[in-house]
PDB file of C-alpha atoms and ligand atoms in Angstrom:
ATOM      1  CA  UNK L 290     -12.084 -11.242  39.047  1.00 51.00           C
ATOM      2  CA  UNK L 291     -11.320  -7.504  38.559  1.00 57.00           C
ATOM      3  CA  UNK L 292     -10.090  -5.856  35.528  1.00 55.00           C
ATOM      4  CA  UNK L 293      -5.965  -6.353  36.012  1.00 60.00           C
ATOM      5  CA  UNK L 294      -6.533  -9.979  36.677  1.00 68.00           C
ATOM      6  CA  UNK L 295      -8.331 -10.742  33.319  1.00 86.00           C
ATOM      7  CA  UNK L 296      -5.727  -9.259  31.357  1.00 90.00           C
ATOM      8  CA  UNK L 297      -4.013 -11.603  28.885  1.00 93.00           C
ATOM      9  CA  UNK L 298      -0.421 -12.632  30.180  1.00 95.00           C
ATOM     10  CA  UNK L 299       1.641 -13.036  27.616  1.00 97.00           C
ATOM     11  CA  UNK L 300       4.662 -15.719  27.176  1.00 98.00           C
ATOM     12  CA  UNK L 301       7.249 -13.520  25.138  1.00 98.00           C
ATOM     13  CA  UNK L 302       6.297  -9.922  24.770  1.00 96.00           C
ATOM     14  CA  UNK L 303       3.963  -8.552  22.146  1.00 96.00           C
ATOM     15  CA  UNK L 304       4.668  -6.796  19.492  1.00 97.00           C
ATOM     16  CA  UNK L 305       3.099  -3.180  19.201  1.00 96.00           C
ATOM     17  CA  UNK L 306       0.435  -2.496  17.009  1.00 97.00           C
ATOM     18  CA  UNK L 307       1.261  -1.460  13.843  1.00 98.00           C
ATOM     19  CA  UNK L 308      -0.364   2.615  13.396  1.00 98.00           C
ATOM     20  CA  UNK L 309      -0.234   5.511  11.130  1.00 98.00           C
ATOM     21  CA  UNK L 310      -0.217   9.051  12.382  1.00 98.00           C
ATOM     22  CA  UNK L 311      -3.373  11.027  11.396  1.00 98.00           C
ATOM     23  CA  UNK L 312      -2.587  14.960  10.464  1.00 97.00           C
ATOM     24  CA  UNK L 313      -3.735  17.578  12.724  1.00 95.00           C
ATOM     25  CA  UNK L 314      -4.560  14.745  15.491  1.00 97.00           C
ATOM     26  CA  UNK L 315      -2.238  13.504  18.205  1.00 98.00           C
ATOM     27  CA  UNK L 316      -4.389   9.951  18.016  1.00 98.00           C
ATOM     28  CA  UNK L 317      -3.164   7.040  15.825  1.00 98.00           C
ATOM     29  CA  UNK L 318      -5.121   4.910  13.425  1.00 98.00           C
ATOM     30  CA  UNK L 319      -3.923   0.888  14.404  1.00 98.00           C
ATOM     31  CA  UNK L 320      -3.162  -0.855  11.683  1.00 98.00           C
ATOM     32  CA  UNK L 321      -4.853  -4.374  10.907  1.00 98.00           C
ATOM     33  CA  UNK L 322      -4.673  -5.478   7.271  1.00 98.00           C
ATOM     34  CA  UNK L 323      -2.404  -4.328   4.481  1.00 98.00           C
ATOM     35  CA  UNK L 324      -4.211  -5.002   1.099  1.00 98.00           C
ATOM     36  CA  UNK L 325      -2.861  -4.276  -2.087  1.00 98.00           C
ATOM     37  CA  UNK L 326      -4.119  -4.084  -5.435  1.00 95.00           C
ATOM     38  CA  UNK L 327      -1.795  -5.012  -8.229  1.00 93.00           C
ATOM     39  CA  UNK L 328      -2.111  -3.436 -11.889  1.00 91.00           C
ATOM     40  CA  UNK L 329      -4.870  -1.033 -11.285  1.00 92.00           C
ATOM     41  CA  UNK L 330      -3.314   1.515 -14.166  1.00 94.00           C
ATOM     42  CA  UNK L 331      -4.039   0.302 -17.280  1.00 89.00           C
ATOM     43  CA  UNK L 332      -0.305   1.695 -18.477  1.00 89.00           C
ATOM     44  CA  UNK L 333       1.414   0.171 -15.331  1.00 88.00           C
ATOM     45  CA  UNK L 334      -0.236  -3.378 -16.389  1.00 86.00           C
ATOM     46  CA  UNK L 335       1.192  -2.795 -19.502  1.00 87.00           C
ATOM     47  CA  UNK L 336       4.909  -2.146 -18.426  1.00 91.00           C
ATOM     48  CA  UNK L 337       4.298  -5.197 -16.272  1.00 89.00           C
ATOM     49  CA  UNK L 338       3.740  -7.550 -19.313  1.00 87.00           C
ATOM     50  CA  UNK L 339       0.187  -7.775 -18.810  1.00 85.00           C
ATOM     51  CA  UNK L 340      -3.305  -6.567 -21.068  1.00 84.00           C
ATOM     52  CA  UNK L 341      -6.163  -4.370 -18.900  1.00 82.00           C
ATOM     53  CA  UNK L 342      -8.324  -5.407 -21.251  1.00 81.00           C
ATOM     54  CA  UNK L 343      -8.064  -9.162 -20.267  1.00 75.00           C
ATOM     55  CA  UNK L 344      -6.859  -9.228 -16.970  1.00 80.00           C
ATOM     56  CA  UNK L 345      -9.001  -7.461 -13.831  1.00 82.00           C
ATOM     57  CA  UNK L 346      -7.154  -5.961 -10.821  1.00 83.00           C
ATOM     58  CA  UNK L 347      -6.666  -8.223  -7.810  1.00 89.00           C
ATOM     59  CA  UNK L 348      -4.732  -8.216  -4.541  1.00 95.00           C
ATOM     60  CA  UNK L 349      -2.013  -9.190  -2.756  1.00 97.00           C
ATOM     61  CA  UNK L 350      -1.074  -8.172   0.663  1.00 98.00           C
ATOM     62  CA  UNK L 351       1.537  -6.965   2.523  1.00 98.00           C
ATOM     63  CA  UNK L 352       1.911  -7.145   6.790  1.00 98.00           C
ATOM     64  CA  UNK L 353       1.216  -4.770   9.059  1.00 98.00           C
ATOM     65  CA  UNK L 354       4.473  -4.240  10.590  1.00 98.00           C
ATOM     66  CA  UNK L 355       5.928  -3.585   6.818  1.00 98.00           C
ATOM     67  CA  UNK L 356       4.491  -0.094   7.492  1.00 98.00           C
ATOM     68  CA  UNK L 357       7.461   2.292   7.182  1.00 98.00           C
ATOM     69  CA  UNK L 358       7.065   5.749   8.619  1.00 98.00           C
ATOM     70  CA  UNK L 359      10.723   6.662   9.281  1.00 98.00           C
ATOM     71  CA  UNK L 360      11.231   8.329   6.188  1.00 98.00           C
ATOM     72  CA  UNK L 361      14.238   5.654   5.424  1.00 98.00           C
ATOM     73  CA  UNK L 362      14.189   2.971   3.700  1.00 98.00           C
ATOM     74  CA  UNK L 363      16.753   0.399   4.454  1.00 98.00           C
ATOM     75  CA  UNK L 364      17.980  -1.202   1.280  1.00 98.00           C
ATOM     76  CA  UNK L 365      16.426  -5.293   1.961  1.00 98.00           C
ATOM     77  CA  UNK L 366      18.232  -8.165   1.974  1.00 98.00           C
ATOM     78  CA  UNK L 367      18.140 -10.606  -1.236  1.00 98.00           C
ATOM     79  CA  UNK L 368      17.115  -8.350  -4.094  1.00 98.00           C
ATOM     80  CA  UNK L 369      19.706  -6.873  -6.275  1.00 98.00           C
ATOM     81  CA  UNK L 370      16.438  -4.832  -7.957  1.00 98.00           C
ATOM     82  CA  UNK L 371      14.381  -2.900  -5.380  1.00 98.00           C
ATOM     83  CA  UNK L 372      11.344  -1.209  -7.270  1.00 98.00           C
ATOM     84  CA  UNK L 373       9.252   2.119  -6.174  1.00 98.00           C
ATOM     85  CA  UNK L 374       5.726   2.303  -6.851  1.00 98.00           C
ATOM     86  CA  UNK L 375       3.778   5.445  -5.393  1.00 98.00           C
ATOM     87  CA  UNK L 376       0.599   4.933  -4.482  1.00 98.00           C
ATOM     88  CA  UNK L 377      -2.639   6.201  -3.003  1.00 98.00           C
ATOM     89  CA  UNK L 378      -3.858   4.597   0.598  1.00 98.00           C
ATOM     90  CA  UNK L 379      -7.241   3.991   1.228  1.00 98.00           C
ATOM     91  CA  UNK L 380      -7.879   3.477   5.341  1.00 99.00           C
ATOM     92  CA  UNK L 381     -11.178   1.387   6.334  1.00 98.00           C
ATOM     93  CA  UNK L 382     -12.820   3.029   9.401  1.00 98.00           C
ATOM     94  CA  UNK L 383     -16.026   0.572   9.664  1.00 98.00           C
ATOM     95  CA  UNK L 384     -15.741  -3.260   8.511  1.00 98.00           C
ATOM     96  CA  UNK L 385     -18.390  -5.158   6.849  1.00 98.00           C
ATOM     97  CA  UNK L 386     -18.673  -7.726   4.307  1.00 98.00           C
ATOM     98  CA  UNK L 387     -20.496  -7.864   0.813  1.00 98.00           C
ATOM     99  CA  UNK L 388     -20.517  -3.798   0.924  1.00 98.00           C
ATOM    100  CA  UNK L 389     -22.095  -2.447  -2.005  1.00 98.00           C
ATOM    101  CA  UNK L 390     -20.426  -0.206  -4.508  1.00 97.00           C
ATOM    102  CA  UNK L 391     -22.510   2.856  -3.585  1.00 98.00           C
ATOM    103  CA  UNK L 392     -22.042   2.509   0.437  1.00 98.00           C
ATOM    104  CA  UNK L 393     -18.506   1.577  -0.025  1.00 98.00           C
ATOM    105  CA  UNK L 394     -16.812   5.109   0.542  1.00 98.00           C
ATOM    106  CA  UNK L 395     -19.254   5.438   3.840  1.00 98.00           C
ATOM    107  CA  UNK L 396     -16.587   2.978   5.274  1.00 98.00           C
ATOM    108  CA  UNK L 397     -13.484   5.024   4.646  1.00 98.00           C
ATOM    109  CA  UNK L 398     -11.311   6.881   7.121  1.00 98.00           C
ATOM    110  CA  UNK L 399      -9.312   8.593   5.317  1.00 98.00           C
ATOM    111  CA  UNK L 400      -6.312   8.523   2.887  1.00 98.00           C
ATOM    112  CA  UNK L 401      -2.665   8.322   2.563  1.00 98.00           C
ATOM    113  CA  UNK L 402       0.093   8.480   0.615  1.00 98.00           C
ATOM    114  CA  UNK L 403       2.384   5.019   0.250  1.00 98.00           C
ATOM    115  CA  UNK L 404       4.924   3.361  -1.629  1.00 98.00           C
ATOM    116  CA  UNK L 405       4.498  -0.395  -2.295  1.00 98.00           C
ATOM    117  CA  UNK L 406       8.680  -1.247  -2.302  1.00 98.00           C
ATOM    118  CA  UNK L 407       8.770  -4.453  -4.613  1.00 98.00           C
ATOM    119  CA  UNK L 408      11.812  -6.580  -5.159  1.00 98.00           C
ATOM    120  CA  UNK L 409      11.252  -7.139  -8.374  1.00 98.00           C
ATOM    121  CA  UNK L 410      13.841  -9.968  -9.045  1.00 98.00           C
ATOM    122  CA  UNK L 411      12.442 -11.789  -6.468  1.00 98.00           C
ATOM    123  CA  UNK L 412       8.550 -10.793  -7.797  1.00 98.00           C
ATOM    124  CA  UNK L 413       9.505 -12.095 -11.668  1.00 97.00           C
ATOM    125  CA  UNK L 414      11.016 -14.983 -10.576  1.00 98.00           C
ATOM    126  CA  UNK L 415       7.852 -15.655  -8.291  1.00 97.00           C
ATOM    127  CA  UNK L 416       5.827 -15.223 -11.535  1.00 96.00           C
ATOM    128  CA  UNK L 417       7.854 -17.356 -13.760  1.00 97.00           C
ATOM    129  CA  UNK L 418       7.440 -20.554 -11.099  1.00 97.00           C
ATOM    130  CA  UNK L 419       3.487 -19.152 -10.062  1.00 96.00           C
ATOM    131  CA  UNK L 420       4.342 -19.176  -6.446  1.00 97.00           C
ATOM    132  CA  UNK L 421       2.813 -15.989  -4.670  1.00 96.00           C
ATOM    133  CA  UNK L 422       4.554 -12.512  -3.827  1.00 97.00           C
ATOM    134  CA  UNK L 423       5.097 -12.596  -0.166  1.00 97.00           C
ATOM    135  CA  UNK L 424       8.902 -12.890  -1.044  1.00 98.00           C
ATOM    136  CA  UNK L 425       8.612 -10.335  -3.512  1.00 98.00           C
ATOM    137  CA  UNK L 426       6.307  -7.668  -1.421  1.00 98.00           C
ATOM    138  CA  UNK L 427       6.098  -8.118   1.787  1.00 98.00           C
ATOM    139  CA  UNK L 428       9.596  -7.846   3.365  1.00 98.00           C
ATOM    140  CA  UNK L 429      10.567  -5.428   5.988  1.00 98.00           C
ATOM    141  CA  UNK L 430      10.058  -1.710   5.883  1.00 98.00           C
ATOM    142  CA  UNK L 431       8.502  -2.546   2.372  1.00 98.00           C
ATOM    143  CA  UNK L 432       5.339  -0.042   2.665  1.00 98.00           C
ATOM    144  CA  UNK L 433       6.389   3.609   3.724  1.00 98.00           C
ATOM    145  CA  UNK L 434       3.238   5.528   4.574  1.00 98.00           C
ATOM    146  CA  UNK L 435       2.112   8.930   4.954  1.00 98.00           C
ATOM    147  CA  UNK L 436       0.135  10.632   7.594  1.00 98.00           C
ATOM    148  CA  UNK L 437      -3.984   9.854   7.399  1.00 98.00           C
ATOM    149  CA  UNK L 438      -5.481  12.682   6.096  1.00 98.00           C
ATOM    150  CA  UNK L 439      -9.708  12.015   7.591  1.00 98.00           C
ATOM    151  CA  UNK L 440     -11.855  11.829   4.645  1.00 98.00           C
ATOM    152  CA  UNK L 441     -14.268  13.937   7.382  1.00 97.00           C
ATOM    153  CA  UNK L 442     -11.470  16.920   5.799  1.00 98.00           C
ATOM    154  CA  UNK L 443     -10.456  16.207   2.544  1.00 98.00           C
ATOM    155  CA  UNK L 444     -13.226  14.445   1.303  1.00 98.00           C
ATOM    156  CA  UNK L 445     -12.531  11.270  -1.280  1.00 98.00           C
ATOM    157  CA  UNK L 446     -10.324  12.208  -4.034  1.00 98.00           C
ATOM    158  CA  UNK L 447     -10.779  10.472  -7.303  1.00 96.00           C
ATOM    159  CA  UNK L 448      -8.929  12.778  -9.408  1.00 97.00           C
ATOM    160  CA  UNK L 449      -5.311  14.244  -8.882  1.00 98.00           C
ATOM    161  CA  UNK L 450      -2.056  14.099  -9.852  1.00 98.00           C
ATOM    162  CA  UNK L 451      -0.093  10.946  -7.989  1.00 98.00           C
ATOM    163  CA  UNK L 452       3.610  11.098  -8.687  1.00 98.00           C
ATOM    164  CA  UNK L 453       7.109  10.157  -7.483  1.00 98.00           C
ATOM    165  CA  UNK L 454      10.367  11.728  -7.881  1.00 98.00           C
ATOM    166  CA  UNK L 455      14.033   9.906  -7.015  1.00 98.00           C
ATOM    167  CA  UNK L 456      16.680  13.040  -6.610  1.00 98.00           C
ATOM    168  CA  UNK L 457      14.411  15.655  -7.794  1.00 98.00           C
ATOM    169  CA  UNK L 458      13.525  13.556 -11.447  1.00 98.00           C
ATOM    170  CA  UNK L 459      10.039  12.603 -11.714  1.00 98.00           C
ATOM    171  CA  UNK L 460       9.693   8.640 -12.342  1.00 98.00           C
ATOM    172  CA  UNK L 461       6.354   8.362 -11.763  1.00 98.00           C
ATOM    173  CA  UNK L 462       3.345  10.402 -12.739  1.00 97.00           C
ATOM    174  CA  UNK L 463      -0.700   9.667 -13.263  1.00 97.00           C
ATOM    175  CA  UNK L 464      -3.906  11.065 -12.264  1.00 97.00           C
ATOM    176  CA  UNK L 465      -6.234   8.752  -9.604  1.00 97.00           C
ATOM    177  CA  UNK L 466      -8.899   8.979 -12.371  1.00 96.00           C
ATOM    178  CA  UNK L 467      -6.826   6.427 -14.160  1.00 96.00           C
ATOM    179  CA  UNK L 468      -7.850   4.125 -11.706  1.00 96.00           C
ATOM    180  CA  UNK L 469      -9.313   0.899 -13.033  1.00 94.00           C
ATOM    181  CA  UNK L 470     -10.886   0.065  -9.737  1.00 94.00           C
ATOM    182  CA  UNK L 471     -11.818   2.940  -7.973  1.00 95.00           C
ATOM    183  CA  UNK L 472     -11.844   2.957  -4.106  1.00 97.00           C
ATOM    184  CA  UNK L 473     -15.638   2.496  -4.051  1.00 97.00           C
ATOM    185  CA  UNK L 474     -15.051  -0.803  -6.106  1.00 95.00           C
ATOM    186  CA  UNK L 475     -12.188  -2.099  -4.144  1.00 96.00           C
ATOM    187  CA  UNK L 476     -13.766  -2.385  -0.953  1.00 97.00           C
ATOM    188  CA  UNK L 477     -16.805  -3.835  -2.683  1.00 97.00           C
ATOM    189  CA  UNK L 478     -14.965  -6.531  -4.047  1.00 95.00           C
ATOM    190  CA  UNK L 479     -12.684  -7.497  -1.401  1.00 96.00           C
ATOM    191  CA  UNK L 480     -15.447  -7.124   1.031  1.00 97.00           C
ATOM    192  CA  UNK L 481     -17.000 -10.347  -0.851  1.00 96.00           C
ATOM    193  CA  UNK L 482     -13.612 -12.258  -0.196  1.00 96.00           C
ATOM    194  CA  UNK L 483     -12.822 -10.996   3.301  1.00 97.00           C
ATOM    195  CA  UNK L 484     -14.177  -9.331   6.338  1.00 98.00           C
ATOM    196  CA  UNK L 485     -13.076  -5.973   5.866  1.00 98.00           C
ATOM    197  CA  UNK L 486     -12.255  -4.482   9.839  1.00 98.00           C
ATOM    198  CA  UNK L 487     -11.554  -1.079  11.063  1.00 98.00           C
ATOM    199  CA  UNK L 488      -7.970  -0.414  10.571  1.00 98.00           C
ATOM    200  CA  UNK L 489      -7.319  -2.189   7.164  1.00 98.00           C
ATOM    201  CA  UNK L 490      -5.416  -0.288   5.061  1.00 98.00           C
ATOM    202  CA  UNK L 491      -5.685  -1.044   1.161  1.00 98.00           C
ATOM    203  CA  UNK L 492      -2.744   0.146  -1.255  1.00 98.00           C
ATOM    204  CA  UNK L 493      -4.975   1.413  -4.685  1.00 97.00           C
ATOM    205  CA  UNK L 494      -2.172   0.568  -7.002  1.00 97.00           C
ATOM    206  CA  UNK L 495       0.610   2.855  -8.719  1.00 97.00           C
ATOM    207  CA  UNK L 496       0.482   4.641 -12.382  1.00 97.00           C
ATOM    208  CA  UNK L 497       3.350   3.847 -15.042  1.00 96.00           C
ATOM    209  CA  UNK L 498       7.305   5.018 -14.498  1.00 97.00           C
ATOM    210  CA  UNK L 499       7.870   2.360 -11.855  1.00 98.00           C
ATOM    211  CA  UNK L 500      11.836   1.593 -11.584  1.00 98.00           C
ATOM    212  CA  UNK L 501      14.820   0.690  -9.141  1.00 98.00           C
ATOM    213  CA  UNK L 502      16.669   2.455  -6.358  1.00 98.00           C
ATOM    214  CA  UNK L 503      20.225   2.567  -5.127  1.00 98.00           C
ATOM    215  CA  UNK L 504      21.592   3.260  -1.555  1.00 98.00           C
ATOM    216  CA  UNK L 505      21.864   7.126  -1.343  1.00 98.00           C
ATOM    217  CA  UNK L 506      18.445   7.662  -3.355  1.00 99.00           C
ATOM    218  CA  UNK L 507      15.905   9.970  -2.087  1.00 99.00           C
ATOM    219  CA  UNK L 508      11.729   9.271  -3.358  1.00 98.00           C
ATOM    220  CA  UNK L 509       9.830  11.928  -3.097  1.00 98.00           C
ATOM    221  CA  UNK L 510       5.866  10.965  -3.191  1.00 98.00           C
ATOM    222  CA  UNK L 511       3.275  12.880  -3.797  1.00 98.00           C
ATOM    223  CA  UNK L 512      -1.298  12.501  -4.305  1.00 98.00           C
ATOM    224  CA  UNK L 513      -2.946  16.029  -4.703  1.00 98.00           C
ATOM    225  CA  UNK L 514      -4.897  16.848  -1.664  1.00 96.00           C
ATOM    226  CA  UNK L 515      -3.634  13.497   0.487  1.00 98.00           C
ATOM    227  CA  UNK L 516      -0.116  14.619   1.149  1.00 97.00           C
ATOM    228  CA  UNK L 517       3.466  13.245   0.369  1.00 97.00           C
ATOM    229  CA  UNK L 518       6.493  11.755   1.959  1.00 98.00           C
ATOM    230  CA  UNK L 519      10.409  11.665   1.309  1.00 98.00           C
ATOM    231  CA  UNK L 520      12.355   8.870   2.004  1.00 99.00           C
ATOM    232  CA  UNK L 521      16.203   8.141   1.934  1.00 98.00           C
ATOM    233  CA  UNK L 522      17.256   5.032   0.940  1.00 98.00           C
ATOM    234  CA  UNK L 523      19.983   3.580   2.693  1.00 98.00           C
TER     235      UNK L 523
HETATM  236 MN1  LIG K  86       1.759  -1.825  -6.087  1.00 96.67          MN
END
């Protein structure tokens, strides 16, 4: 059998693989996973309705293909109240599973800047009936995304300002050392309930200020020493 006859065949077409840009590099990181972690700033928990002190961080997740790098974001269907959330992107380079704290960052790529979109109608009304948040987070063009900056350059931040602007106001502002889970910590613990694999991207979580967005909008996003991203929202 040679090589072009072993190929898979495929019914309908595939779709492409989701992938981020990487700065100064014309070769993409491919996308596999899209974790998020939900109330990981101890003020954003408590804007949420929820205590830090009595409730841990956990995760959600959004899909690949809700990766957004056009720098528009089309206003999504069913939400009357379409939330920003700026957030820092942590990019797994080498899987594994139980990974302990202190070998955890050895598995990073690099970083990003992201916004986790959130209807939030749809996300309370999840809550109030305790069905999950797939309706609520993980609709189209729901997770615009930044170039990868390698960690190989920047290092791994964990401290910097992480903000977001709409029209030039700032919304959003906090420093990565708020963090209740640092990045070391998150891919500790979700490498004990999944097998983390090269390409998964993990969203860290977004300070206080969160609020909606209106056709004609523009979000500016921002992590010190990762980079930042505009996008129109239309
Ligand atoms: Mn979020």
């Amino acid at each position: 059998m040679n090589a072009e006859s072993a190929a898979p065949r495929y019914a309908i077409e595939p779709q492409p693989i989701p992938a981020l840009p990487i700065a100064g590099s014309e070769l993409l990181f491919p996308v596999h996973r899209v974790y998020c972690v939900g109330r990981n700033y101890a003020a954003h928990a408590v804007e949420m309705g929820g205590d830090p002190n009595r409730e841990t961080p956990f995760f959600f997740q959004k899909n690949p293909d809700n990766l957004n790098l056009t720098g528009v974001f089309p206003y999504p269907l069913a939400s009357k109240d379409v939330h920003f959330e700026v957030e820092m992107v942590v990019a797994i380079g080498t899987g594994g599973t139980e990974i302990p704290v202190a070998a955890a960052l050895d598995h990073v790529f690099g970083y990003a800047v992201g916004i986790d979109m959130t209807r939030r109608d749809l996300q309370a009304r999840a809550k109030e009936l305790q069905r999950p948040w797939e309706v609520a987070k993980a609709f189209e063009a729901s997770a615009p995304c930044s170039a990868l900056k390698p960690a190989g350059e920047i290092g791994h931040p964990s401290t910097g300002a992480i903000w977001l602007d709409v029209n030039g106001a700032r919304k959003q502002t906090g420093d990565l050392n708020q963090m209740i889970w640092k990045a070391p910590e998150m891919i500790s613990y979700l490498s004990g309930l999944f097998t983390l694999q090269p390409g998964d991207l993990i969203f860290s979580g977004t300070p206080s200020g969160v609020g909606a967005i209106m056709r004609g909008d523009v979000m500016h996003a921002h992590v010190d020493g990762v980079g930042e991203i505009e996008v129109r929202v239309e």
